[in-house]
Short mmCIF file of C-alpha atoms and ligand atoms in Angstrom, two decimals:
data_model
loop_
_atom_site.label_atom_id
_atom_site.label_comp_id
_atom_site.label_asym_id
_atom_site.label_seq_id
_atom_site.Cartn_x
_atom_site.Cartn_y
_atom_site.Cartn_z
CA UNK A 1 39.91 -5.99 -40.85
CA UNK A 2 40.25 -9.68 -40.23
CA UNK A 3 39.95 -10.84 -36.64
CA UNK A 4 41.48 -13.93 -35.08
CA UNK A 5 40.68 -14.51 -31.42
CA UNK A 6 42.96 -17.05 -29.75
CA UNK A 7 42.47 -18.81 -26.44
CA UNK A 8 45.90 -17.90 -25.11
CA UNK A 9 48.93 -15.68 -25.60
CA UNK A 10 50.90 -18.73 -26.79
CA UNK A 11 48.34 -19.57 -29.48
CA UNK A 12 48.24 -15.95 -30.56
CA UNK A 13 52.03 -15.77 -30.85
CA UNK A 14 52.11 -19.06 -32.73
CA UNK A 15 49.52 -17.82 -35.21
CA UNK A 16 51.39 -14.58 -35.88
CA UNK A 17 54.75 -16.36 -36.19
CA UNK A 18 53.18 -18.76 -38.67
CA UNK A 19 51.93 -15.82 -40.76
CA UNK A 20 55.44 -14.34 -40.75
CA UNK A 21 56.86 -17.71 -41.83
CA UNK A 22 54.29 -17.90 -44.67
CA UNK A 23 55.30 -14.41 -45.79
CA UNK A 24 59.01 -15.38 -45.82
CA UNK A 25 58.28 -18.63 -47.67
CA UNK A 26 56.23 -16.75 -50.27
CA UNK A 27 58.80 -13.99 -50.63
CA UNK A 28 62.23 -14.81 -49.14
CA UNK A 29 63.42 -11.20 -49.60
CA UNK A 30 60.39 -9.75 -47.79
CA UNK A 31 60.65 -6.46 -45.96
CA UNK A 32 59.27 -6.97 -42.48
CA UNK A 33 58.44 -4.35 -39.89
CA UNK A 34 58.92 -5.42 -36.28
CA UNK A 35 57.61 -4.02 -32.99
CA UNK A 36 58.94 -4.10 -29.45
CA UNK A 37 57.21 -4.32 -26.07
CA UNK A 38 55.82 -7.36 -24.25
CA UNK A 39 53.36 -8.35 -26.95
CA UNK A 40 55.69 -9.67 -29.67
CA UNK A 41 58.06 -11.53 -27.32
CA UNK A 42 56.09 -14.77 -27.84
CA UNK A 43 56.32 -14.37 -31.63
CA UNK A 44 60.07 -13.85 -31.47
CA UNK A 45 60.47 -16.93 -29.27
CA UNK A 46 58.46 -18.93 -31.79
CA UNK A 47 60.48 -17.57 -34.76
CA UNK A 48 63.73 -18.48 -32.97
CA UNK A 49 62.32 -21.93 -32.35
CA UNK A 50 61.40 -22.33 -36.02
CA UNK A 51 64.88 -21.20 -37.02
CA UNK A 52 66.48 -23.72 -34.61
CA UNK A 53 64.43 -26.48 -36.20
CA UNK A 54 65.41 -25.30 -39.70
CA UNK A 55 61.79 -24.47 -40.44
CA UNK A 56 62.57 -20.82 -41.14
CA UNK A 57 65.29 -19.01 -43.08
CA UNK A 58 65.34 -15.24 -42.55
CA UNK A 59 68.63 -14.62 -44.34
CA UNK A 60 66.95 -12.85 -47.25
CA UNK A 61 64.69 -10.49 -45.34
CA UNK A 62 65.15 -6.82 -44.58
CA UNK A 63 63.78 -5.54 -41.28
CA UNK A 64 62.61 -2.15 -40.06
CA UNK A 65 61.59 -1.45 -36.50
CA UNK A 66 58.68 0.77 -35.67
CA UNK A 67 60.28 3.03 -33.12
CA UNK A 68 63.02 3.82 -30.61
CA UNK A 69 63.19 6.00 -27.52
CA UNK A 70 64.92 9.34 -27.99
CA UNK A 71 67.50 10.14 -26.85
CA UNK A 72 68.90 6.81 -25.75
CA UNK A 73 72.19 5.02 -26.29
CA UNK A 74 71.81 2.11 -28.69
CA UNK A 75 73.72 0.01 -26.14
CA UNK A 76 71.40 0.83 -23.25
CA UNK A 77 69.57 -2.24 -22.02
CA UNK A 78 66.40 -0.12 -22.14
CA UNK A 79 66.78 0.69 -25.84
CA UNK A 80 64.76 -1.05 -28.51
CA UNK A 81 68.08 -1.87 -30.23
CA UNK A 82 68.96 -3.95 -27.18
CA UNK A 83 65.47 -5.45 -26.96
CA UNK A 84 65.50 -6.58 -30.61
CA UNK A 85 69.01 -7.96 -30.30
CA UNK A 86 68.11 -10.02 -27.25
CA UNK A 87 64.70 -11.18 -28.39
CA UNK A 88 65.17 -11.71 -32.11
CA UNK A 89 68.23 -10.59 -34.03
CA UNK A 90 70.76 -12.70 -32.08
CA UNK A 91 68.51 -15.77 -32.39
CA UNK A 92 67.73 -15.91 -36.12
CA UNK A 93 69.72 -15.37 -39.31
CA UNK A 94 68.66 -11.92 -40.50
CA UNK A 95 71.74 -10.32 -42.15
CA UNK A 96 73.14 -7.56 -39.98
CA UNK A 97 73.32 -5.19 -42.96
CA UNK A 98 69.60 -5.65 -43.59
CA UNK A 99 68.51 -4.69 -40.07
CA UNK A 100 67.21 -1.11 -39.91
CA UNK A 101 66.41 0.72 -36.73
CA UNK A 102 65.82 4.34 -35.80
CA UNK A 103 68.78 5.55 -33.79
CA UNK A 104 68.20 7.07 -30.39
CA UNK A 105 71.74 8.44 -30.62
CA UNK A 106 71.14 10.52 -33.77
CA UNK A 107 72.32 14.08 -33.38
CA UNK A 108 69.63 15.44 -35.63
CA UNK A 109 66.42 13.51 -34.98
CA UNK A 110 64.57 15.06 -37.92
CA UNK A 111 67.34 14.06 -40.30
CA UNK A 112 67.25 10.57 -38.79
CA UNK A 113 63.50 10.37 -39.53
CA UNK A 114 64.01 11.50 -43.12
CA UNK A 115 66.82 8.95 -43.55
CA UNK A 116 64.54 6.20 -42.25
CA UNK A 117 61.64 7.05 -44.59
CA UNK A 118 64.09 7.03 -47.52
CA UNK A 119 65.54 3.67 -46.47
CA UNK A 120 62.07 2.11 -46.34
CA UNK A 121 61.30 3.46 -49.79
CA UNK A 122 64.61 2.19 -51.20
CA UNK A 123 63.89 -1.25 -49.77
CA UNK A 124 60.66 -1.29 -51.81
CA UNK A 125 58.30 -0.60 -48.91
CA UNK A 126 57.28 -2.87 -46.04
CA UNK A 127 55.56 -6.12 -47.02
CA UNK A 128 54.39 -7.09 -43.57
CA UNK A 129 54.27 -4.83 -40.51
CA UNK A 130 53.80 -6.25 -37.02
CA UNK A 131 52.12 -3.90 -34.54
CA UNK A 132 51.32 -3.97 -30.87
CA UNK A 133 48.75 -1.57 -29.46
CA UNK A 134 49.03 0.75 -26.49
CA UNK A 135 46.26 0.62 -23.91
CA UNK A 136 45.43 4.17 -25.06
CA UNK A 137 45.14 2.94 -28.66
CA UNK A 138 48.56 4.10 -29.88
CA UNK A 139 50.35 2.23 -32.65
CA UNK A 140 54.08 2.72 -32.90
CA UNK A 141 54.39 5.80 -30.74
CA UNK A 142 51.59 7.63 -32.53
CA UNK A 143 49.88 8.87 -29.41
CA UNK A 144 46.24 9.99 -29.16
CA UNK A 145 46.03 13.64 -30.22
CA UNK A 146 43.92 16.13 -32.17
CA UNK A 147 46.01 15.42 -35.24
CA UNK A 148 48.60 12.83 -36.10
CA UNK A 149 51.87 13.08 -37.99
CA UNK A 150 51.97 11.22 -41.27
CA UNK A 151 55.62 10.20 -41.57
CA UNK A 152 58.43 9.09 -39.27
CA UNK A 153 58.87 11.78 -36.62
CA UNK A 154 60.03 12.72 -33.15
CA UNK A 155 57.18 12.53 -30.68
CA UNK A 156 56.49 13.18 -27.03
CA UNK A 157 55.20 10.13 -25.17
CA UNK A 158 51.85 10.47 -23.44
CA UNK A 159 51.71 10.15 -19.66
CA UNK A 160 49.73 6.93 -20.13
CA UNK A 161 52.51 5.38 -22.24
CA UNK A 162 55.17 6.52 -19.76
CA UNK A 163 53.12 4.93 -17.01
CA UNK A 164 52.62 1.69 -19.00
CA UNK A 165 56.30 1.44 -19.99
CA UNK A 166 57.62 2.28 -16.52
CA UNK A 167 57.52 -1.48 -15.84
CA UNK A 168 60.72 -1.79 -17.91
CA UNK A 169 62.54 0.87 -15.86
CA UNK A 170 63.56 1.20 -12.21
CA UNK A 171 61.09 4.03 -11.82
CA UNK A 172 58.75 6.17 -13.87
CA UNK A 173 61.04 9.20 -13.91
CA UNK A 174 63.61 7.18 -15.89
CA UNK A 175 61.29 6.45 -18.82
CA UNK A 176 62.36 8.62 -21.79
CA UNK A 177 59.81 11.29 -22.53
CA UNK A 178 60.32 11.21 -26.32
CA UNK A 179 60.69 8.69 -29.10
CA UNK A 180 61.26 8.43 -32.83
CA UNK A 181 58.44 6.57 -34.52
CA UNK A 182 57.09 5.64 -37.93
CA UNK A 183 54.05 7.82 -38.66
CA UNK A 184 50.56 6.64 -39.52
CA UNK A 185 51.23 6.96 -43.26
CA UNK A 186 54.54 5.11 -42.94
CA UNK A 187 52.64 2.25 -41.27
CA UNK A 188 49.83 2.51 -43.81
CA UNK A 189 52.18 2.12 -46.76
CA UNK A 190 52.89 -1.45 -45.54
CA UNK A 191 51.22 -3.97 -47.80
CA UNK A 192 49.99 -6.10 -44.94
CA UNK A 193 49.58 -5.36 -41.23
CA UNK A 194 49.20 -7.70 -38.28
CA UNK A 195 48.19 -6.08 -35.00
CA UNK A 196 48.43 -8.10 -31.83
CA UNK A 197 46.82 -7.50 -28.47
CA UNK A 198 46.72 -9.58 -25.35
CA UNK A 199 45.55 -9.07 -21.80
CA UNK A 200 42.75 -7.15 -20.15
CA UNK A 201 44.61 -3.82 -20.29
CA UNK A 202 44.09 -3.76 -24.08
CA UNK A 203 40.34 -4.40 -23.96
CA UNK A 204 39.29 -0.76 -24.31
CA UNK A 205 41.71 -0.10 -27.15
CA UNK A 206 40.38 -3.18 -28.99
CA UNK A 207 36.78 -2.14 -28.34
CA UNK A 208 37.58 1.23 -29.92
CA UNK A 209 39.19 -0.54 -32.85
CA UNK A 210 35.97 -2.45 -33.50
CA UNK A 211 33.68 0.50 -32.81
CA UNK A 212 32.00 2.39 -35.63
CA UNK A 213 34.24 5.44 -35.55
CA UNK A 214 37.72 6.46 -36.60
CA UNK A 215 39.45 8.98 -34.40
CA UNK A 216 42.92 10.38 -33.93
CA UNK A 217 42.20 10.09 -30.21
CA UNK A 218 42.60 6.32 -30.65
CA UNK A 219 45.15 6.10 -33.48
CA UNK A 220 44.68 2.35 -34.05
CA UNK A 221 41.13 3.08 -35.30
CA UNK A 222 42.82 4.45 -38.46
CA UNK A 223 43.63 0.86 -39.37
CA UNK A 224 40.00 0.47 -40.48
CA UNK A 225 41.05 2.35 -43.61
CA UNK A 226 43.83 -0.09 -44.54
CA UNK A 227 42.95 -2.85 -47.00
CA UNK A 228 44.85 -5.74 -45.36
CA UNK A 229 44.86 -5.76 -41.59
CA UNK A 230 44.63 -8.84 -39.40
CA UNK A 231 43.99 -8.38 -35.70
CA UNK A 232 45.12 -11.25 -33.51
CA UNK A 233 43.91 -11.07 -29.91
CA UNK A 234 43.62 -13.32 -26.94
CA UNK A 235 40.27 -13.67 -25.19
CA UNK A 236 41.15 -11.16 -22.50
CA UNK A 237 41.87 -8.38 -24.94
CA UNK A 238 38.86 -9.08 -27.10
CA UNK A 239 36.03 -10.47 -25.11
CA UNK A 240 33.22 -8.62 -23.58
CA UNK A 241 31.85 -9.51 -20.22
CA UNK A 242 28.10 -9.59 -19.96
CA UNK A 243 25.88 -10.30 -17.01
CA UNK A 244 23.28 -13.05 -16.95
CA UNK A 245 20.47 -13.10 -14.40
CA UNK A 246 18.39 -16.20 -13.80
CA UNK A 247 15.32 -15.44 -11.72
CA UNK A 248 13.91 -18.38 -9.78
CA UNK A 249 11.22 -18.74 -7.13
CA UNK A 250 13.63 -19.15 -4.22
CA UNK A 251 16.69 -17.33 -5.46
CA UNK A 252 18.09 -15.10 -8.17
CA UNK A 253 21.40 -16.19 -9.68
CA UNK A 254 23.60 -13.52 -11.22
CA UNK A 255 26.72 -14.33 -13.19
CA UNK A 256 29.46 -12.41 -14.99
CA UNK A 257 29.97 -14.32 -18.25
CA UNK A 258 32.94 -14.24 -20.56
CA UNK A 259 33.63 -16.51 -23.51
CA UNK A 260 30.73 -18.77 -22.57
CA UNK A 261 32.08 -19.23 -19.06
CA UNK A 262 30.72 -17.93 -15.77
CA UNK A 263 33.63 -16.14 -14.17
CA UNK A 264 31.77 -15.03 -11.07
CA UNK A 265 28.41 -16.08 -9.66
CA UNK A 266 26.37 -14.44 -6.92
CA UNK A 267 23.07 -15.61 -5.44
CA UNK A 268 20.35 -13.46 -3.91
CA UNK A 269 17.89 -15.37 -1.75
CA UNK A 270 14.30 -14.45 -2.33
CA UNK A 271 12.99 -14.22 1.21
CA UNK A 272 9.26 -14.41 2.00
CA UNK A 273 7.63 -11.01 1.87
CA UNK A 274 10.35 -9.50 -0.33
CA UNK A 275 8.88 -6.80 -2.54
CA UNK A 276 9.45 -6.26 -6.24
CA UNK A 277 11.30 -3.03 -5.43
CA UNK A 278 13.57 -4.68 -2.86
CA UNK A 279 14.51 -7.48 -5.23
CA UNK A 280 15.24 -5.09 -8.10
CA UNK A 281 17.36 -3.02 -5.70
CA UNK A 282 19.37 -6.08 -4.65
CA UNK A 283 19.81 -7.23 -8.27
CA UNK A 284 20.88 -3.74 -9.37
CA UNK A 285 23.48 -3.50 -6.59
CA UNK A 286 25.10 -6.81 -7.58
CA UNK A 287 25.02 -5.87 -11.28
CA UNK A 288 26.52 -2.42 -10.59
CA UNK A 289 29.43 -4.02 -8.78
CA UNK A 290 30.02 -6.58 -11.57
CA UNK A 291 29.59 -3.96 -14.25
CA UNK A 292 32.24 -1.81 -12.62
CA UNK A 293 34.76 -4.58 -12.06
CA UNK A 294 34.36 -6.38 -15.39
CA UNK A 295 33.41 -3.40 -17.56
CA UNK A 296 30.31 -5.37 -18.51
CA UNK A 297 28.05 -3.57 -20.92
CA UNK A 298 25.10 -5.90 -21.39
CA UNK A 299 22.66 -7.61 -19.07
CA UNK A 300 20.23 -10.40 -19.91
CA UNK A 301 17.49 -11.58 -17.58
CA UNK A 302 15.76 -14.96 -17.69
CA UNK A 303 12.33 -14.79 -16.12
CA UNK A 304 9.94 -17.65 -15.41
CA UNK A 305 6.69 -16.18 -16.65
CA UNK A 306 5.23 -13.86 -19.18
CA UNK A 307 6.96 -11.02 -20.96
CA UNK A 308 4.77 -8.75 -23.03
CA UNK A 309 4.25 -5.08 -23.76
CA UNK A 310 3.13 -4.58 -20.15
CA UNK A 311 6.43 -5.87 -18.84
CA UNK A 312 7.43 -8.95 -16.92
CA UNK A 313 5.02 -11.02 -14.85
CA UNK A 314 6.86 -13.87 -13.16
CA UNK A 315 5.18 -17.14 -12.27
CA UNK A 316 5.92 -16.60 -8.55
CA UNK A 317 4.29 -13.16 -8.91
CA UNK A 318 7.32 -11.41 -7.49
CA UNK A 319 7.10 -9.27 -10.59
CA UNK A 320 3.75 -8.06 -11.84
CA UNK A 321 3.72 -6.22 -15.16
CA UNK A 322 7.10 -4.84 -14.23
CA UNK A 323 9.25 -3.03 -16.81
CA UNK A 324 12.26 -4.77 -15.33
CA UNK A 325 14.54 -4.22 -18.34
CA UNK A 326 13.76 -0.49 -18.53
CA UNK A 327 14.21 0.05 -14.78
CA UNK A 328 17.54 -1.74 -14.61
CA UNK A 329 18.82 -0.24 -17.83
CA UNK A 330 18.12 3.25 -16.49
CA UNK A 331 19.75 2.51 -13.14
CA UNK A 332 22.87 0.92 -14.62
CA UNK A 333 23.31 2.72 -17.94
CA UNK A 334 23.68 -0.51 -19.95
CA UNK A 335 21.35 -2.37 -22.28
CA UNK A 336 19.13 -4.90 -20.49
CA UNK A 337 16.99 -7.54 -22.17
CA UNK A 338 14.50 -9.88 -20.53
CA UNK A 339 13.53 -13.25 -21.97
CA UNK A 340 11.70 -16.34 -20.83
CA UNK A 341 13.96 -18.45 -18.59
CA UNK A 342 13.44 -21.70 -20.53
CA UNK A 343 14.57 -19.91 -23.70
CA UNK A 344 17.65 -18.59 -21.88
CA UNK A 345 18.52 -22.09 -20.67
CA UNK A 346 18.17 -23.44 -24.21
CA UNK A 347 20.46 -20.73 -25.53
CA UNK A 348 23.01 -21.47 -22.79
CA UNK A 349 23.03 -25.19 -23.63
CA UNK A 350 23.29 -24.45 -27.32
CA UNK A 351 26.25 -22.13 -26.79
CA UNK A 352 28.21 -24.05 -24.19
CA UNK A 353 26.50 -27.28 -23.22
CA UNK A 354 24.99 -30.41 -24.75
CA UNK A 355 23.54 -28.45 -27.65
CA UNK A 356 26.85 -27.13 -29.00
CA UNK A 357 26.78 -27.08 -32.77
CA UNK A 358 23.01 -27.60 -33.13
CA UNK A 359 21.54 -24.58 -34.91
CA UNK A 360 17.99 -25.94 -34.60
CA UNK A 361 17.24 -27.34 -31.22
CA UNK A 362 14.43 -27.91 -28.77
CA UNK A 363 15.06 -27.98 -25.04
CA UNK A 364 12.36 -29.45 -22.84
CA UNK A 365 12.56 -28.75 -19.12
CA UNK A 366 10.64 -31.20 -16.98
CA UNK A 367 9.71 -29.82 -13.58
CA UNK A 368 6.51 -28.72 -11.87
CA UNK A 369 5.35 -27.99 -15.41
CA UNK A 370 7.05 -28.38 -18.78
CA UNK A 371 9.04 -25.51 -20.19
CA UNK A 372 10.30 -25.27 -23.72
CA UNK A 373 13.15 -23.39 -25.32
CA UNK A 374 13.20 -23.26 -29.10
CA UNK A 375 16.36 -22.38 -31.01
CA UNK A 376 15.98 -21.79 -34.74
CA UNK A 377 19.04 -20.96 -36.81
CA UNK A 378 21.04 -20.37 -33.66
CA UNK A 379 18.61 -17.85 -32.18
CA UNK A 380 15.82 -18.05 -29.64
CA UNK A 381 12.43 -18.30 -31.27
CA UNK A 382 9.91 -16.46 -29.12
CA UNK A 383 7.10 -15.76 -31.59
CA UNK A 384 5.17 -12.67 -30.51
CA UNK A 385 6.99 -12.99 -27.20
CA UNK A 386 5.92 -16.15 -25.47
CA UNK A 387 6.48 -19.07 -27.84
CA UNK A 388 7.70 -22.22 -26.15
CA UNK A 389 4.76 -22.77 -23.78
CA UNK A 390 4.91 -26.38 -24.87
CA UNK A 391 3.60 -27.71 -21.56
CA UNK A 392 0.16 -26.54 -22.62
CA UNK A 393 -0.13 -28.48 -25.86
CA UNK A 394 -3.37 -30.44 -25.51
CA UNK A 395 -2.64 -34.15 -25.72
CA UNK A 396 -5.76 -35.67 -24.10
CA UNK A 397 -9.14 -34.23 -25.17
CA UNK A 398 -11.18 -33.41 -22.07
CA UNK A 399 -8.28 -34.75 -19.98
CA UNK A 400 -7.06 -33.67 -16.57
CA UNK A 401 -7.69 -30.01 -15.68
CA UNK A 402 -4.65 -27.74 -15.88
CA UNK A 403 -3.78 -24.59 -13.94
CA UNK A 404 -3.99 -22.65 -17.22
CA UNK A 405 -7.75 -23.25 -17.39
CA UNK A 406 -7.66 -25.82 -20.19
CA UNK A 407 -7.85 -29.60 -19.95
CA UNK A 408 -5.52 -32.35 -21.10
CA UNK A 409 -2.33 -30.24 -21.28
CA UNK A 410 0.92 -32.16 -21.83
CA UNK A 411 2.40 -31.05 -18.51
CA UNK A 412 -0.46 -32.71 -16.63
CA UNK A 413 0.90 -36.05 -17.98
CA UNK A 414 4.61 -35.65 -18.61
CA UNK A 415 6.00 -33.17 -16.06
CA UNK A 416 7.75 -34.30 -12.89
CA UNK A 417 4.63 -33.29 -10.95
CA UNK A 418 2.60 -35.59 -13.20
CA UNK A 419 5.10 -38.40 -12.63
CA UNK A 420 4.80 -37.95 -8.86
CA UNK A 421 0.99 -37.93 -9.12
CA UNK A 422 1.04 -41.16 -11.17
CA UNK A 423 3.47 -42.74 -8.68
CA UNK A 424 1.26 -41.82 -5.71
CA UNK A 425 -1.84 -43.15 -7.44
CA UNK A 426 -0.20 -46.47 -8.37
CA UNK A 427 1.19 -46.89 -4.84
CA UNK A 428 -2.33 -46.39 -3.46
CA UNK A 429 -3.92 -48.78 -5.96
CA UNK A 430 -1.26 -51.50 -5.45
CA UNK A 431 -0.56 -51.42 -1.69
CA UNK A 432 1.41 -54.69 -1.84
CA UNK A 433 3.84 -53.47 -4.49
CA UNK A 434 7.50 -52.56 -3.96
CA UNK A 435 6.47 -49.12 -5.20
CA UNK A 436 4.00 -48.69 -2.32
CA UNK A 437 6.73 -49.76 0.11
CA UNK A 438 9.22 -47.30 -1.39
CA UNK A 439 6.59 -44.58 -1.28
CA UNK A 440 5.49 -45.07 2.31
CA UNK A 441 7.15 -41.95 3.72
CA UNK A 442 6.52 -39.67 0.76
CA UNK A 443 6.92 -39.60 -3.01
CA UNK A 444 9.30 -37.50 -5.03
CA UNK A 445 10.67 -37.61 -8.57
CA UNK A 446 13.12 -40.40 -7.66
CA UNK A 447 10.69 -42.79 -5.94
CA UNK A 448 9.56 -44.48 -9.14
CA UNK A 449 13.14 -45.03 -10.32
CA UNK A 450 14.13 -46.52 -6.95
CA UNK A 451 11.25 -49.00 -7.10
CA UNK A 452 12.13 -49.91 -10.70
CA UNK A 453 15.72 -50.56 -9.62
CA UNK A 454 14.33 -53.04 -7.10
CA UNK A 455 12.51 -54.84 -9.92
CA UNK A 456 8.97 -53.52 -9.25
CA UNK A 457 6.53 -54.32 -12.11
CA UNK A 458 4.03 -51.72 -10.95
CA UNK A 459 6.74 -49.05 -11.14
CA UNK A 460 7.77 -50.30 -14.58
CA UNK A 461 4.17 -50.05 -15.74
CA UNK A 462 3.85 -46.45 -14.47
CA UNK A 463 7.17 -45.55 -16.08
CA UNK A 464 6.06 -46.98 -19.47
CA UNK A 465 2.87 -44.96 -19.29
CA UNK A 466 4.79 -41.81 -18.36
CA UNK A 467 7.38 -42.27 -21.13
CA UNK A 468 4.50 -42.83 -23.57
CA UNK A 469 3.08 -39.40 -22.73
CA UNK A 470 6.48 -37.77 -22.91
CA UNK A 471 7.19 -39.34 -26.31
CA UNK A 472 3.75 -38.41 -27.62
CA UNK A 473 4.26 -34.71 -26.91
CA UNK A 474 7.77 -34.74 -28.34
CA UNK A 475 6.48 -36.37 -31.54
CA UNK A 476 4.07 -33.47 -32.01
CA UNK A 477 6.84 -30.93 -31.46
CA UNK A 478 9.20 -32.70 -33.85
CA UNK A 479 6.52 -32.65 -36.55
CA UNK A 480 6.20 -28.89 -36.15
CA UNK A 481 9.83 -27.89 -35.58
CA UNK A 482 11.93 -30.65 -37.17
CA UNK A 483 14.86 -29.98 -34.76
CA UNK A 484 18.34 -31.46 -35.12
CA UNK A 485 18.42 -32.24 -31.42
CA UNK A 486 16.17 -32.47 -28.38
CA UNK A 487 17.61 -31.79 -24.95
CA UNK A 488 15.85 -32.92 -21.80
CA UNK A 489 16.52 -30.75 -18.76
CA UNK A 490 15.27 -30.52 -15.20
CA UNK A 491 15.95 -32.65 -12.14
CA UNK A 492 14.58 -35.79 -13.78
CA UNK A 493 17.26 -35.63 -16.46
CA UNK A 494 19.69 -36.92 -13.79
CA UNK A 495 18.07 -40.31 -14.44
CA UNK A 496 19.72 -39.96 -17.83
CA UNK A 497 20.23 -43.58 -18.83
CA UNK A 498 16.85 -44.73 -17.58
CA UNK A 499 14.97 -42.10 -19.56
CA UNK A 500 16.77 -41.30 -22.80
CA UNK A 501 16.87 -44.78 -24.36
CA UNK A 502 13.23 -45.78 -23.70
CA UNK A 503 12.11 -42.30 -24.70
CA UNK A 504 13.94 -42.44 -28.03
CA UNK A 505 12.49 -45.92 -28.65
CA UNK A 506 8.95 -44.77 -27.97
CA UNK A 507 9.14 -41.73 -30.23
CA UNK A 508 7.87 -42.39 -33.72
CA UNK A 509 10.41 -40.08 -35.35
CA UNK A 510 14.17 -40.37 -35.09
CA UNK A 511 15.77 -37.29 -33.58
CA UNK A 512 18.78 -37.43 -31.26
CA UNK A 513 17.64 -36.93 -27.66
CA UNK A 514 20.19 -36.02 -24.99
CA UNK A 515 20.12 -34.69 -21.47
CA UNK A 516 21.18 -31.12 -20.85
CA UNK A 517 24.63 -30.63 -19.34
CA UNK A 518 24.85 -27.29 -17.64
CA UNK A 519 22.22 -27.78 -14.96
CA UNK A 520 21.72 -24.58 -12.97
CA UNK A 521 24.19 -22.54 -15.03
CA UNK A 522 22.45 -22.76 -18.41
CA UNK A 523 19.99 -19.99 -17.50
CA UNK A 524 22.72 -17.53 -16.47
CA UNK A 525 24.81 -18.28 -19.55
CA UNK A 526 21.88 -17.99 -21.93
CA UNK A 527 20.66 -14.76 -20.33
CA UNK A 528 24.16 -13.29 -20.66
CA UNK A 529 24.17 -14.22 -24.34
CA UNK A 530 20.82 -12.57 -25.10
C1 F6R B 1 56.54 -0.88 -29.62
C2 F6R B 1 55.43 -0.01 -29.99
C3 F6R B 1 54.29 0.19 -29.10
C4 F6R B 1 53.85 -1.09 -28.41
C5 F6R B 1 52.68 -0.82 -27.48
C6 F6R B 1 52.30 -2.05 -26.73
O1 F6R B 1 57.49 -0.94 -30.65
O2 F6R B 1 55.48 0.57 -31.01
O3 F6R B 1 53.23 0.70 -29.86
O4 F6R B 1 53.49 -2.03 -29.38
O5 F6R B 1 53.00 0.17 -26.59
O6 F6R B 1 53.30 -2.40 -25.84
P1 F6R B 1 53.27 -3.79 -25.07
O7 F6R B 1 53.40 -4.85 -26.11
O8 F6R B 1 54.45 -3.77 -24.16
O9 F6R B 1 51.98 -3.86 -24.35
#
């Protein structure tokens, strides 16, 4: 089965109409099978539009419709005869004598079905059949059942279909309980099939269609056996919602993510004294609610810290060797995967931010330390589990001591904490400088940039030294990883213009360097995509 996912109903209808036009251009006397319902209305509008603009000539085609309520008067405004007349037949130039529909007025429905099968055969079989899909997975009116009828037949509509179609009637009791419909084999004898689905109500049916099984309980799954089926869906009918969790020291951000967009975000504050159990409980409650409302079936968690066979140990020690993924998976009944937060952020940027299109990318997050996210061939590279600890590359032998126990680690020279330390030291050593004046009531990551803006040479000197360290570490990483792109993230990346150009100039290798775009959302997005 071929799948085309479109961003909107209009695009989907346009695509299908274009395929019909191609079929008619290729074979002007094509036999085309049409469907009714809300789904194909957009296609019919587009075909009428093409006809008005003389882009389409349907005079040679023969048409067969999938189904018709039974019994129903062909003149009734609820009949599919009426629907097709209003939506298509009166708007294009299909010859009246080549329009074939099952009659809801037929005295003998079985005879009517036989007549229809024969007519299709005489016409040489259907070249292209358009299908919608019921939310219960029906195609035509082949309803979920233990067994399905092969050929055109009289069928009883399921309560779900009556419920779904009641929107076209004054009330549910007026929906016909039976219909005449092409059977699964009738549909299968079509040379080519296009099935369309739009809207959230079709999500489950489409999931079934792309599942591993074929079952008469979801008749559309039979289409897996046909050799030429194209499924055209909009995002709502196709996409899966997953949940991304970004664990931070002060808060945990949880987002429902669909098509690379956060559709809902919730924040849990991590209050002092909160226990591991309490936080997991709060996270599970939010996820359970999102899972229920969005039918989400996957959760990804970005954790700042170590993930190994003993579980998750976060840097803030809220989690200590905690089997977070197992616990939450058991509580929620969905798959849960934990990954380092810097890796999640890199994945988020690569999927929906500044890294779009870069299959091999390095994201460097400058903060208290330096975090790294490595993407190789579009996937996170985590080595045995904790690759990306780039802040601890040794760049100065016997240099400044680091919290990790080693000396001379890159983050002691190129993190935001290191920048602040260098700023404080320079302000102390040059008390008459603009920098010292700017720093008098405290130093943060912006102090140095403020002083530089005021033309301070001392600040400029500190900045050059800092950029030198940053470039040195990046050079090492580029030699090892040869990425297509480097993204700089973290608060400091807001000084975009002041950093990126001098940094690129100081690096000895040429690799595009950009700042990350998604800020706080990259972690949620990436976690959801795990
Ligand atoms: C209509 C038909 C049905 C519909 C299905 C979806 O001829 O055979 O299978 O395609 O019920 O209906 P809508 O498009 O209204 O959601």
